[in-house]
DNA sequence: GTCTGTTTGAAACATACGTTTGACGCCGTT
DNA sequence: AACGGCGTCAAACGTATGTTTCAAACAGAC
Protein backbone atom coordinates (compact mmCIF):
# COMPACT_ATOMS: atom_id res chain seq x y z
CA UNK A 1 0.00 0.00 0.00
CA UNK A 2 1.32 3.40 -0.93
CA UNK A 3 1.80 6.04 1.70
CA UNK A 4 -0.96 8.25 0.40
CA UNK A 5 -3.48 5.45 0.64
CA UNK A 6 -4.14 6.21 4.27
CA UNK A 7 -4.46 9.92 3.56
CA UNK A 8 -7.10 9.34 0.89
CA UNK A 9 -8.98 6.82 2.95
CA UNK A 10 -9.16 9.34 5.77
CA UNK A 11 -10.30 12.11 3.44
CA UNK A 12 -12.98 9.90 1.90
CA UNK A 13 -14.36 8.78 5.22
CA UNK A 14 -14.19 12.26 6.72
CA UNK A 15 -15.95 13.83 3.75
CA UNK A 16 -18.83 11.40 3.99
CA UNK A 17 -19.20 11.52 7.75
CA UNK A 18 -18.93 15.30 7.94
CA UNK A 19 -21.66 15.58 5.32
CA UNK A 20 -23.89 13.15 7.19
CA UNK A 21 -23.42 14.42 10.72
CA UNK A 22 -21.67 17.79 10.73
CA UNK A 23 -18.22 18.61 11.96
CA UNK A 24 -18.55 18.76 15.70
CA UNK A 25 -20.76 15.71 15.73
CA UNK A 26 -18.19 13.60 13.89
CA UNK A 27 -15.33 12.32 16.01
CA UNK A 28 -11.92 11.31 14.79
CA UNK A 29 -12.63 7.84 16.07
CA UNK A 30 -15.64 7.51 13.78
CA UNK A 31 -13.54 8.66 10.86
CA UNK A 32 -10.63 6.34 11.51
CA UNK A 33 -12.96 3.42 12.12
CA UNK A 34 -14.77 3.99 8.83
CA UNK A 35 -11.46 4.45 7.03
CA UNK A 36 -9.95 1.39 8.70
CA UNK A 37 -6.89 3.29 9.81
CA UNK A 38 -5.36 3.99 13.16
CA UNK A 39 -6.63 6.85 15.24
CA UNK A 40 -3.25 8.52 15.41
CA UNK A 41 -3.01 8.64 11.63
CA UNK A 42 -5.18 11.74 11.44
CA UNK A 43 -2.96 13.80 13.68
CA UNK A 44 0.11 12.33 12.04
CA UNK A 45 -0.89 13.21 8.47
CA UNK A 46 -2.95 16.34 9.02
CA UNK A 47 -1.85 17.70 12.37
CA UNK A 48 -5.27 18.33 13.86
CA UNK A 49 -8.96 17.80 13.28
CA UNK A 50 -9.38 21.36 12.02
CA UNK A 51 -6.59 20.85 9.50
CA UNK A 52 -8.35 17.70 8.33
CA UNK A 53 -11.54 19.68 7.76
CA UNK A 54 -9.56 22.20 5.72
CA UNK A 55 -8.00 19.39 3.69
CA UNK A 56 -11.40 17.94 2.88
CA UNK A 57 -12.48 21.28 1.48
CA UNK A 58 -9.25 21.95 -0.32
CA UNK A 59 -9.38 18.61 -2.12
CA UNK A 60 -12.59 19.65 -3.81
CA UNK A 61 -12.33 23.41 -3.87
CA UNK A 62 -8.89 23.89 -5.38
CA UNK A 63 -9.60 22.09 -8.67
CA UNK A 64 -13.11 23.51 -8.70
CA UNK A 65 -11.99 27.11 -8.44
CA UNK A 66 -9.61 26.48 -11.34
CA UNK A 67 -12.46 25.04 -13.42
CA UNK A 68 -14.61 27.97 -12.50
CA UNK A 69 -11.99 30.49 -13.55
CA UNK A 70 -11.71 29.00 -17.01
CA UNK A 71 -15.50 28.86 -17.30
CA UNK A 72 -15.71 32.55 -16.45
CA UNK A 73 -12.90 33.27 -18.89
CA UNK A 74 -14.75 31.47 -21.66
CA UNK A 75 -18.00 33.19 -20.80
CA UNK A 76 -16.50 36.65 -20.83
CA UNK A 77 -14.63 35.93 -24.05
CA UNK A 78 -17.86 34.79 -25.68
CA UNK A 79 -19.57 38.02 -24.63
CA UNK A 80 -16.94 40.30 -26.14
CA UNK A 81 -17.10 43.14 -23.67
CA UNK A 82 -20.81 42.96 -22.95
CA UNK A 83 -21.42 41.78 -19.41
CA UNK A 84 -22.75 38.20 -19.28
CA UNK A 85 -26.40 37.82 -18.33
CA UNK A 86 -27.56 36.55 -14.98
CA UNK A 87 -28.64 33.25 -16.48
CA UNK A 88 -25.29 32.78 -18.17
CA UNK A 89 -23.41 33.51 -14.98
CA UNK A 90 -25.50 31.14 -12.89
CA UNK A 91 -25.23 28.41 -15.48
CA UNK A 92 -21.49 28.82 -15.73
CA UNK A 93 -21.27 28.26 -12.02
CA UNK A 94 -23.54 25.23 -11.87
CA UNK A 95 -22.06 23.64 -14.96
CA UNK A 96 -18.61 24.02 -13.52
CA UNK A 97 -19.78 22.28 -10.40
CA UNK A 98 -21.52 19.50 -12.31
CA UNK A 99 -18.60 18.96 -14.65
CA UNK A 100 -16.10 18.52 -11.87
CA UNK A 101 -14.30 15.20 -12.08
CA UNK A 102 -15.86 13.32 -9.22
CA UNK A 103 -14.72 10.41 -7.20
CA UNK A 104 -18.24 9.04 -7.33
CA UNK A 105 -21.71 10.00 -8.44
CA UNK A 106 -22.66 11.56 -5.13
CA UNK A 107 -19.54 13.69 -4.94
CA UNK A 108 -21.21 17.00 -5.65
CA UNK A 109 -24.17 16.46 -3.39
CA UNK A 110 -21.88 15.64 -0.54
CA UNK A 111 -19.72 18.62 -1.16
CA UNK A 112 -22.65 20.99 -1.50
CA UNK A 113 -23.83 19.86 1.86
CA UNK A 114 -20.38 20.47 3.29
CA UNK A 115 -20.43 23.99 1.92
CA UNK A 116 -23.81 24.57 3.50
CA UNK A 117 -22.55 23.29 6.80
CA UNK A 118 -19.49 25.51 6.56
CA UNK A 119 -21.72 28.53 6.32
CA UNK A 120 -24.19 27.42 8.90
CA UNK A 121 -22.16 25.89 11.66
CA UNK A 122 -20.25 28.75 13.14
CA UNK A 123 -16.87 27.12 12.77
CA UNK A 124 -14.81 30.26 12.75
CA UNK A 125 -11.65 28.61 11.53
CA UNK A 126 -13.39 27.18 8.48
CA UNK A 127 -14.93 30.44 7.38
CA UNK A 128 -11.61 32.15 7.75
CA UNK A 129 -9.84 29.42 5.81
CA UNK A 130 -12.31 29.50 2.92
CA UNK A 131 -12.32 33.27 2.69
CA UNK A 132 -8.55 33.45 2.67
CA UNK A 133 -7.98 30.61 0.21
CA UNK A 134 -10.72 31.19 -2.32
CA UNK A 135 -11.49 34.89 -2.22
CA UNK A 136 -10.52 35.39 -5.86
CA UNK A 137 -13.13 33.26 -7.70
CA UNK A 138 -15.73 34.29 -5.15
CA UNK A 139 -15.07 37.97 -5.73
CA UNK A 140 -15.16 37.46 -9.46
CA UNK A 141 -18.56 35.77 -9.26
CA UNK A 142 -19.84 38.67 -7.21
CA UNK A 143 -18.58 41.13 -9.79
CA UNK A 144 -20.34 39.23 -12.58
CA UNK A 145 -23.56 39.23 -10.58
CA UNK A 146 -23.30 42.96 -10.10
CA UNK A 147 -22.82 43.60 -13.80
CA UNK A 148 -25.71 41.29 -14.66
CA UNK A 149 -28.17 43.09 -12.40
CA UNK A 150 -27.44 46.79 -12.84
CA UNK A 151 -31.07 47.65 -12.13
CA UNK A 152 -30.77 46.55 -8.52
CA UNK A 153 -29.67 48.84 -5.75
CA UNK A 154 -26.63 47.71 -3.84
CA UNK A 155 -28.73 46.88 -0.80
CA UNK A 156 -31.31 44.96 -2.79
CA UNK A 157 -28.58 43.01 -4.55
CA UNK A 158 -26.86 42.24 -1.29
CA UNK A 159 -29.95 40.68 0.20
CA UNK A 160 -30.99 38.83 -2.93
CA UNK A 161 -27.55 37.30 -3.19
CA UNK A 162 -27.97 36.23 0.38
CA UNK A 163 -31.30 34.65 -0.59
CA UNK A 164 -29.75 32.82 -3.54
CA UNK A 165 -26.92 31.56 -1.45
CA UNK A 166 -29.44 30.41 1.12
CA UNK A 167 -31.68 28.55 -1.26
CA UNK A 168 -28.69 26.79 -2.76
CA UNK A 169 -26.72 25.96 0.32
CA UNK A 170 -29.71 25.02 2.38
CA UNK A 171 -31.23 22.80 -0.28
CA UNK A 172 -28.00 20.97 -0.72
CA UNK A 173 -27.33 20.81 2.97
CA UNK A 174 -30.73 19.76 4.23
CA UNK A 175 -30.50 16.18 5.22
CA UNK A 176 -33.88 15.40 3.67
CA UNK A 177 -32.78 16.61 0.29
CA UNK A 178 -29.50 14.83 0.67
CA UNK A 179 -31.26 11.61 1.46
CA UNK A 180 -33.52 12.07 -1.54
CA UNK A 181 -30.56 12.69 -3.76
CA UNK A 182 -28.52 9.84 -2.47
CA UNK A 183 -31.12 7.11 -2.46
CA UNK A 184 -33.72 8.39 -4.91
CA UNK A 185 -36.50 8.44 -2.34
CA UNK A 186 -38.81 10.10 -4.80
CA UNK A 187 -39.96 8.07 -7.74
CA UNK A 188 -38.26 10.36 -10.21
CA UNK A 189 -34.55 10.30 -10.65
CA UNK A 190 -33.03 13.10 -8.63
CA UNK A 191 -29.59 14.04 -9.76
CA UNK A 192 -27.70 17.13 -8.82
CA UNK A 193 -28.00 18.26 -12.40
CA UNK A 194 -31.75 18.03 -12.20
CA UNK A 195 -31.90 19.96 -8.96
CA UNK A 196 -29.65 22.60 -10.45
CA UNK A 197 -31.87 22.85 -13.51
CA UNK A 198 -34.78 23.56 -11.19
CA UNK A 199 -32.83 25.85 -8.91
CA UNK A 200 -31.34 28.20 -11.49
CA UNK A 201 -34.67 29.41 -12.91
CA UNK A 202 -35.97 29.90 -9.39
CA UNK A 203 -32.96 31.97 -8.48
CA UNK A 204 -32.97 33.99 -11.67
CA UNK A 205 -36.65 34.80 -11.30
CA UNK A 206 -36.24 35.83 -7.70
CA UNK A 207 -33.16 37.89 -8.46
CA UNK A 208 -35.01 39.76 -11.20
CA UNK A 209 -38.26 40.23 -9.32
CA UNK A 210 -39.92 43.62 -9.63
CA UNK A 211 -38.93 46.30 -7.15
CA UNK A 212 -39.49 44.88 -3.74
CA UNK A 213 -42.99 45.93 -2.91
CA UNK A 214 -42.31 47.41 0.46
CA UNK A 215 -45.57 46.58 2.12
CA UNK A 216 -45.73 48.60 5.32
CA UNK A 217 -44.89 45.97 7.91
CA UNK A 218 -47.27 47.39 10.49
CA UNK A 219 -50.35 47.60 8.26
CA UNK A 220 -53.32 45.64 9.45
CA UNK A 221 -54.60 44.56 6.07
CA UNK A 222 -52.67 42.48 3.56
CA UNK A 223 -52.69 43.61 -0.02
CA UNK A 224 -54.87 41.42 -2.20
CA UNK A 225 -53.96 40.33 -5.67
CA UNK B 1 -37.35 34.37 43.65
CA UNK B 2 -40.16 32.33 42.20
CA UNK B 3 -39.61 28.74 41.21
CA UNK B 4 -39.94 29.42 37.52
CA UNK B 5 -37.30 32.09 37.60
CA UNK B 6 -34.52 29.56 37.21
CA UNK B 7 -36.37 27.86 34.39
CA UNK B 8 -36.74 31.10 32.45
CA UNK B 9 -33.19 32.16 33.08
CA UNK B 10 -32.01 28.84 31.69
CA UNK B 11 -34.27 29.13 28.65
CA UNK B 12 -33.10 32.67 27.91
CA UNK B 13 -29.43 31.79 28.16
CA UNK B 14 -29.85 28.58 26.19
CA UNK B 15 -31.78 30.28 23.40
CA UNK B 16 -29.08 32.88 22.94
CA UNK B 17 -26.13 30.52 23.17
CA UNK B 18 -27.69 27.92 20.89
CA UNK B 19 -28.31 30.61 18.30
CA UNK B 20 -24.76 31.87 18.55
CA UNK B 21 -22.92 28.59 18.59
CA UNK B 22 -25.20 25.73 17.64
CA UNK B 23 -26.45 22.93 19.83
CA UNK B 24 -23.56 20.55 20.07
CA UNK B 25 -21.12 23.38 20.49
CA UNK B 26 -22.96 24.79 23.48
CA UNK B 27 -22.36 23.01 26.77
CA UNK B 28 -24.65 22.96 29.74
CA UNK B 29 -21.92 24.64 31.74
CA UNK B 30 -21.90 27.63 29.37
CA UNK B 31 -25.65 27.88 29.71
CA UNK B 32 -25.76 27.64 33.47
CA UNK B 33 -22.87 30.08 33.81
CA UNK B 34 -24.61 32.64 31.62
CA UNK B 35 -27.88 32.09 33.43
CA UNK B 36 -26.21 32.23 36.85
CA UNK B 37 -27.80 29.02 37.98
CA UNK B 38 -26.42 25.74 39.14
CA UNK B 39 -25.35 23.15 36.62
CA UNK B 40 -27.69 20.53 38.02
CA UNK B 41 -30.68 22.79 37.55
CA UNK B 42 -30.89 21.93 33.86
CA UNK B 43 -31.23 18.24 34.42
CA UNK B 44 -33.53 18.86 37.37
CA UNK B 45 -35.98 21.08 35.52
CA UNK B 46 -35.76 19.66 32.02
CA UNK B 47 -34.40 16.15 32.45
CA UNK B 48 -31.74 16.28 29.76
CA UNK B 49 -30.00 18.57 27.34
CA UNK B 50 -32.18 17.35 24.48
CA UNK B 51 -35.31 18.14 26.47
CA UNK B 52 -33.92 21.62 27.09
CA UNK B 53 -33.54 22.11 23.36
CA UNK B 54 -37.13 21.01 22.84
CA UNK B 55 -38.30 23.42 25.54
CA UNK B 56 -36.50 26.33 23.89
CA UNK B 57 -38.36 25.61 20.67
CA UNK B 58 -41.67 24.99 22.35
CA UNK B 59 -41.56 28.31 24.20
CA UNK B 60 -41.56 30.15 20.89
CA UNK B 61 -43.31 27.73 18.60
CA UNK B 62 -46.42 26.96 20.61
CA UNK B 63 -47.75 30.52 20.78
CA UNK B 64 -46.53 31.13 17.25
CA UNK B 65 -48.45 28.24 15.77
CA UNK B 66 -51.56 29.50 17.51
CA UNK B 67 -51.04 32.96 16.04
CA UNK B 68 -50.47 31.41 12.66
CA UNK B 69 -53.68 29.39 12.82
CA UNK B 70 -55.78 32.47 13.47
CA UNK B 71 -53.99 34.33 10.69
CA UNK B 72 -54.79 31.52 8.28
CA UNK B 73 -58.36 31.45 9.53
CA UNK B 74 -58.73 35.17 8.89
CA UNK B 75 -57.14 34.86 5.48
CA UNK B 76 -59.39 32.06 4.36
CA UNK B 77 -62.45 33.80 5.74
CA UNK B 78 -61.55 36.92 3.78
CA UNK B 79 -61.20 34.90 0.58
CA UNK B 80 -64.64 33.31 0.83
CA UNK B 81 -63.90 29.98 -0.74
CA UNK B 82 -61.38 31.18 -3.29
CA UNK B 83 -57.90 29.88 -2.42
CA UNK B 84 -55.62 32.65 -1.09
CA UNK B 85 -52.86 33.80 -3.41
CA UNK B 86 -49.24 32.95 -2.92
CA UNK B 87 -48.45 36.49 -1.83
CA UNK B 88 -51.23 36.47 0.70
CA UNK B 89 -50.11 33.17 2.14
CA UNK B 90 -46.50 34.24 2.45
CA UNK B 91 -47.45 37.54 4.01
CA UNK B 92 -49.73 35.85 6.49
CA UNK B 93 -46.81 33.75 7.60
CA UNK B 94 -44.26 36.53 7.87
CA UNK B 95 -46.68 38.91 9.55
CA UNK B 96 -47.52 36.28 12.10
CA UNK B 97 -43.84 35.86 12.82
CA UNK B 98 -43.21 39.59 13.05
CA UNK B 99 -46.23 40.21 15.24
CA UNK B 100 -45.25 37.61 17.80
CA UNK B 101 -44.95 39.07 21.29
CA UNK B 102 -41.22 39.04 21.79
CA UNK B 103 -39.07 39.07 24.84
CA UNK B 104 -36.78 41.54 23.07
CA UNK B 105 -36.24 43.09 19.67
CA UNK B 106 -33.90 40.40 18.45
CA UNK B 107 -36.27 37.59 19.38
CA UNK B 108 -37.29 36.66 15.85
CA UNK B 109 -33.80 36.75 14.38
CA UNK B 110 -32.58 34.47 17.10
CA UNK B 111 -35.41 32.09 16.64
CA UNK B 112 -35.09 32.03 12.86
CA UNK B 113 -31.51 31.05 13.28
CA UNK B 114 -32.52 28.31 15.66
CA UNK B 115 -34.99 27.00 13.10
CA UNK B 116 -32.31 27.02 10.46
CA UNK B 117 -29.98 25.15 12.74
CA UNK B 118 -32.70 22.64 13.53
CA UNK B 119 -33.01 21.84 9.87
CA UNK B 120 -29.34 21.89 9.13
CA UNK B 121 -27.68 20.21 12.05
CA UNK B 122 -28.79 16.64 11.79
CA UNK B 123 -30.13 16.47 15.31
CA UNK B 124 -32.54 13.62 14.74
CA UNK B 125 -34.42 14.10 17.96
CA UNK B 126 -35.16 17.75 17.19
CA UNK B 127 -36.54 17.09 13.74
CA UNK B 128 -38.71 14.35 15.12
CA UNK B 129 -39.93 16.57 17.95
CA UNK B 130 -40.83 19.45 15.65
CA UNK B 131 -42.59 17.27 13.13
CA UNK B 132 -44.63 15.55 15.82
CA UNK B 133 -45.56 18.69 17.76
CA UNK B 134 -46.27 21.13 14.98
CA UNK B 135 -47.37 19.04 12.03
CA UNK B 136 -50.79 20.69 11.91
CA UNK B 137 -49.90 24.33 11.08
CA UNK B 138 -47.09 23.11 8.88
CA UNK B 139 -49.38 20.89 6.90
CA UNK B 140 -51.92 23.65 6.59
CA UNK B 141 -49.29 26.01 5.20
CA UNK B 142 -48.31 23.37 2.68
CA UNK B 143 -51.91 22.95 1.61
CA UNK B 144 -52.29 26.70 1.10
CA UNK B 145 -49.11 26.74 -0.97
CA UNK B 146 -50.43 23.93 -3.12
CA UNK B 147 -53.71 25.69 -3.78
CA UNK B 148 -51.90 28.92 -4.58
CA UNK B 149 -49.67 27.31 -7.19
CA UNK B 150 -51.89 24.87 -9.08
CA UNK B 151 -49.80 25.31 -12.21
CA UNK B 152 -46.80 23.61 -10.66
CA UNK B 153 -46.22 19.90 -10.81
CA UNK B 154 -45.86 18.18 -7.46
CA UNK B 155 -42.17 17.64 -8.01
CA UNK B 156 -41.55 21.24 -9.06
CA UNK B 157 -43.49 22.51 -6.09
CA UNK B 158 -41.62 20.22 -3.73
CA UNK B 159 -38.26 21.57 -4.80
CA UNK B 160 -39.32 25.18 -4.94
CA UNK B 161 -40.67 24.95 -1.42
CA UNK B 162 -37.32 23.57 -0.44
CA UNK B 163 -35.69 26.58 -2.11
CA UNK B 164 -37.96 29.00 -0.28
CA UNK B 165 -37.31 27.35 3.02
CA UNK B 166 -33.62 27.53 2.30
CA UNK B 167 -33.52 31.18 1.36
CA UNK B 168 -35.48 32.04 4.49
CA UNK B 169 -33.81 29.87 7.04
CA UNK B 170 -30.34 30.44 5.73
CA UNK B 171 -30.70 34.19 5.53
CA UNK B 172 -31.97 34.40 9.05
CA UNK B 173 -29.47 31.90 10.30
CA UNK B 174 -26.28 33.03 8.63
CA UNK B 175 -24.14 34.35 11.41
CA UNK B 176 -22.96 37.30 9.37
CA UNK B 177 -26.46 38.47 8.68
CA UNK B 178 -27.40 37.83 12.25
CA UNK B 179 -24.57 39.97 13.46
CA UNK B 180 -25.62 42.72 11.05
CA UNK B 181 -29.18 42.54 12.27
CA UNK B 182 -28.29 42.55 15.90
CA UNK B 183 -25.85 45.41 15.92
CA UNK B 184 -26.80 47.36 12.80
CA UNK B 185 -23.37 46.97 11.27
CA UNK B 186 -24.62 48.32 8.00
CA UNK B 187 -25.47 51.97 7.80
CA UNK B 188 -29.08 51.30 6.96
CA UNK B 189 -31.41 50.01 9.57
CA UNK B 190 -31.95 46.32 9.10
CA UNK B 191 -34.99 45.03 10.87
CA UNK B 192 -36.51 41.64 10.44
CA UNK B 193 -39.53 43.33 8.91
CA UNK B 194 -37.35 44.91 6.28
CA UNK B 195 -35.64 41.66 5.43
CA UNK B 196 -39.01 39.98 5.17
CA UNK B 197 -40.29 42.69 2.87
CA UNK B 198 -37.35 41.99 0.58
CA UNK B 199 -37.59 38.25 0.92
CA UNK B 200 -41.26 37.71 0.15
CA UNK B 201 -41.14 39.20 -3.37
CA UNK B 202 -38.02 37.20 -4.09
CA UNK B 203 -39.71 34.01 -2.98
CA UNK B 204 -42.95 34.73 -4.79
CA UNK B 205 -41.12 35.47 -8.04
CA UNK B 206 -39.03 32.35 -7.77
CA UNK B 207 -42.03 30.23 -6.89
CA UNK B 208 -43.90 31.49 -9.93
CA UNK B 209 -41.03 31.33 -12.38
CA UNK B 210 -41.81 30.01 -15.82
CA UNK B 211 -41.57 26.29 -16.36
CA UNK B 212 -38.13 25.25 -15.31
CA UNK B 213 -36.16 25.51 -18.51
CA UNK B 214 -34.66 22.09 -18.39
CA UNK B 215 -31.42 22.84 -20.11
CA UNK B 216 -29.90 19.50 -21.07
CA UNK B 217 -27.31 19.11 -18.31
CA UNK B 218 -24.77 17.52 -20.61
CA UNK B 219 -24.94 20.11 -23.39
CA UNK B 220 -21.71 21.81 -24.22
CA UNK B 221 -23.10 25.23 -25.01
CA UNK B 222 -25.02 27.42 -22.61
CA UNK B 223 -28.21 29.01 -23.84
CA UNK B 224 -27.86 32.72 -24.40
CA UNK B 225 -30.46 35.24 -23.45
C1' DG C 1 -42.68 25.28 65.30
C1' DT C 2 -42.64 21.32 62.76
C1' DC C 3 -43.09 18.65 59.02
C1' DT C 4 -43.18 17.65 53.80
C1' DG C 5 -42.23 18.27 49.28
C1' DT C 6 -39.55 21.14 46.22
C1' DT C 7 -35.51 23.59 44.66
C1' DT C 8 -30.59 24.67 44.97
C1' DG C 9 -25.50 23.70 45.94
C1' DA C 10 -20.90 21.65 45.47
C1' DA C 11 -18.88 17.67 44.23
C1' DA C 12 -18.29 13.58 41.97
C1' DC C 13 -19.47 10.24 38.31
C1' DA C 14 -18.58 7.79 33.94
C1' DT C 15 -17.73 8.61 29.36
C1' DA C 16 -16.03 10.60 25.13
C1' DC C 17 -13.18 13.65 23.02
C1' DG C 18 -8.61 15.46 20.54
C1' DT C 19 -4.05 14.78 21.04
C1' DT C 20 0.51 12.70 22.32
C1' DT C 21 3.62 9.11 23.19
C1' DG C 22 6.95 5.45 22.40
C1' DA C 23 7.66 1.05 20.61
C1' DC C 24 7.50 -1.66 16.32
C1' DG C 25 7.85 -3.05 11.35
C1' DC C 26 8.89 -1.77 6.90
C1' DC C 27 12.03 -0.46 3.07
C1' DG C 28 15.62 1.79 0.45
C1' DT C 29 20.40 3.28 1.16
C1' DT C 30 25.05 2.70 2.52
C1' DA D 1 24.33 -6.36 7.78
C1' DA D 2 23.47 -2.22 10.00
C1' DC D 3 21.33 2.05 9.63
C1' DG D 4 17.65 5.70 9.50
C1' DG D 5 13.50 7.76 8.07
C1' DC D 6 8.71 6.84 7.58
C1' DG D 7 4.28 5.11 8.62
C1' DT D 8 1.54 2.35 11.82
C1' DC D 9 -0.07 0.69 16.08
C1' DA D 10 -1.94 0.17 20.93
C1' DA D 11 -2.08 2.70 24.82
C1' DA D 12 -2.30 6.49 27.52
C1' DC D 13 -2.79 11.55 28.51
C1' DG D 14 -5.45 15.59 30.02
C1' DT D 15 -9.63 17.81 29.43
C1' DA D 16 -14.53 18.61 28.80
C1' DT D 17 -18.87 16.81 28.47
C1' DG D 18 -23.81 15.19 30.23
C1' DT D 19 -25.55 13.29 34.12
C1' DT D 20 -26.09 11.84 39.05
C1' DT D 21 -25.72 12.21 43.89
C1' DC D 22 -26.88 13.75 48.38
C1' DA D 23 -26.92 17.15 51.80
C1' DA D 24 -28.54 21.76 52.73
C1' DA D 25 -31.88 25.56 52.16
C1' DC D 26 -36.30 26.84 51.31
C1' DA D 27 -41.36 27.01 50.76
C1' DG D 28 -46.06 26.61 52.42
C1' DA D 29 -49.56 23.71 55.25
C1' DC D 30 -50.96 22.09 59.45
mmCIF file of C-alpha atoms in Angstrom, chain A residues 68 105 211 220:
data_model
loop_
_atom_site.group_PDB
_atom_site.id
_atom_site.type_symbol
_atom_site.label_atom_id
_atom_site.label_comp_id
_atom_site.label_asym_id
_atom_site.label_seq_id
_atom_site.Cartn_x
_atom_site.Cartn_y
_atom_site.Cartn_z
ATOM 1 C CA UNK A 68 -14.612 27.972 -12.502
ATOM 2 C CA UNK A 105 -21.712 10.003 -8.445
ATOM 3 C CA UNK A 211 -38.933 46.300 -7.147
ATOM 4 C CA UNK A 220 -53.318 45.636 9.452
#
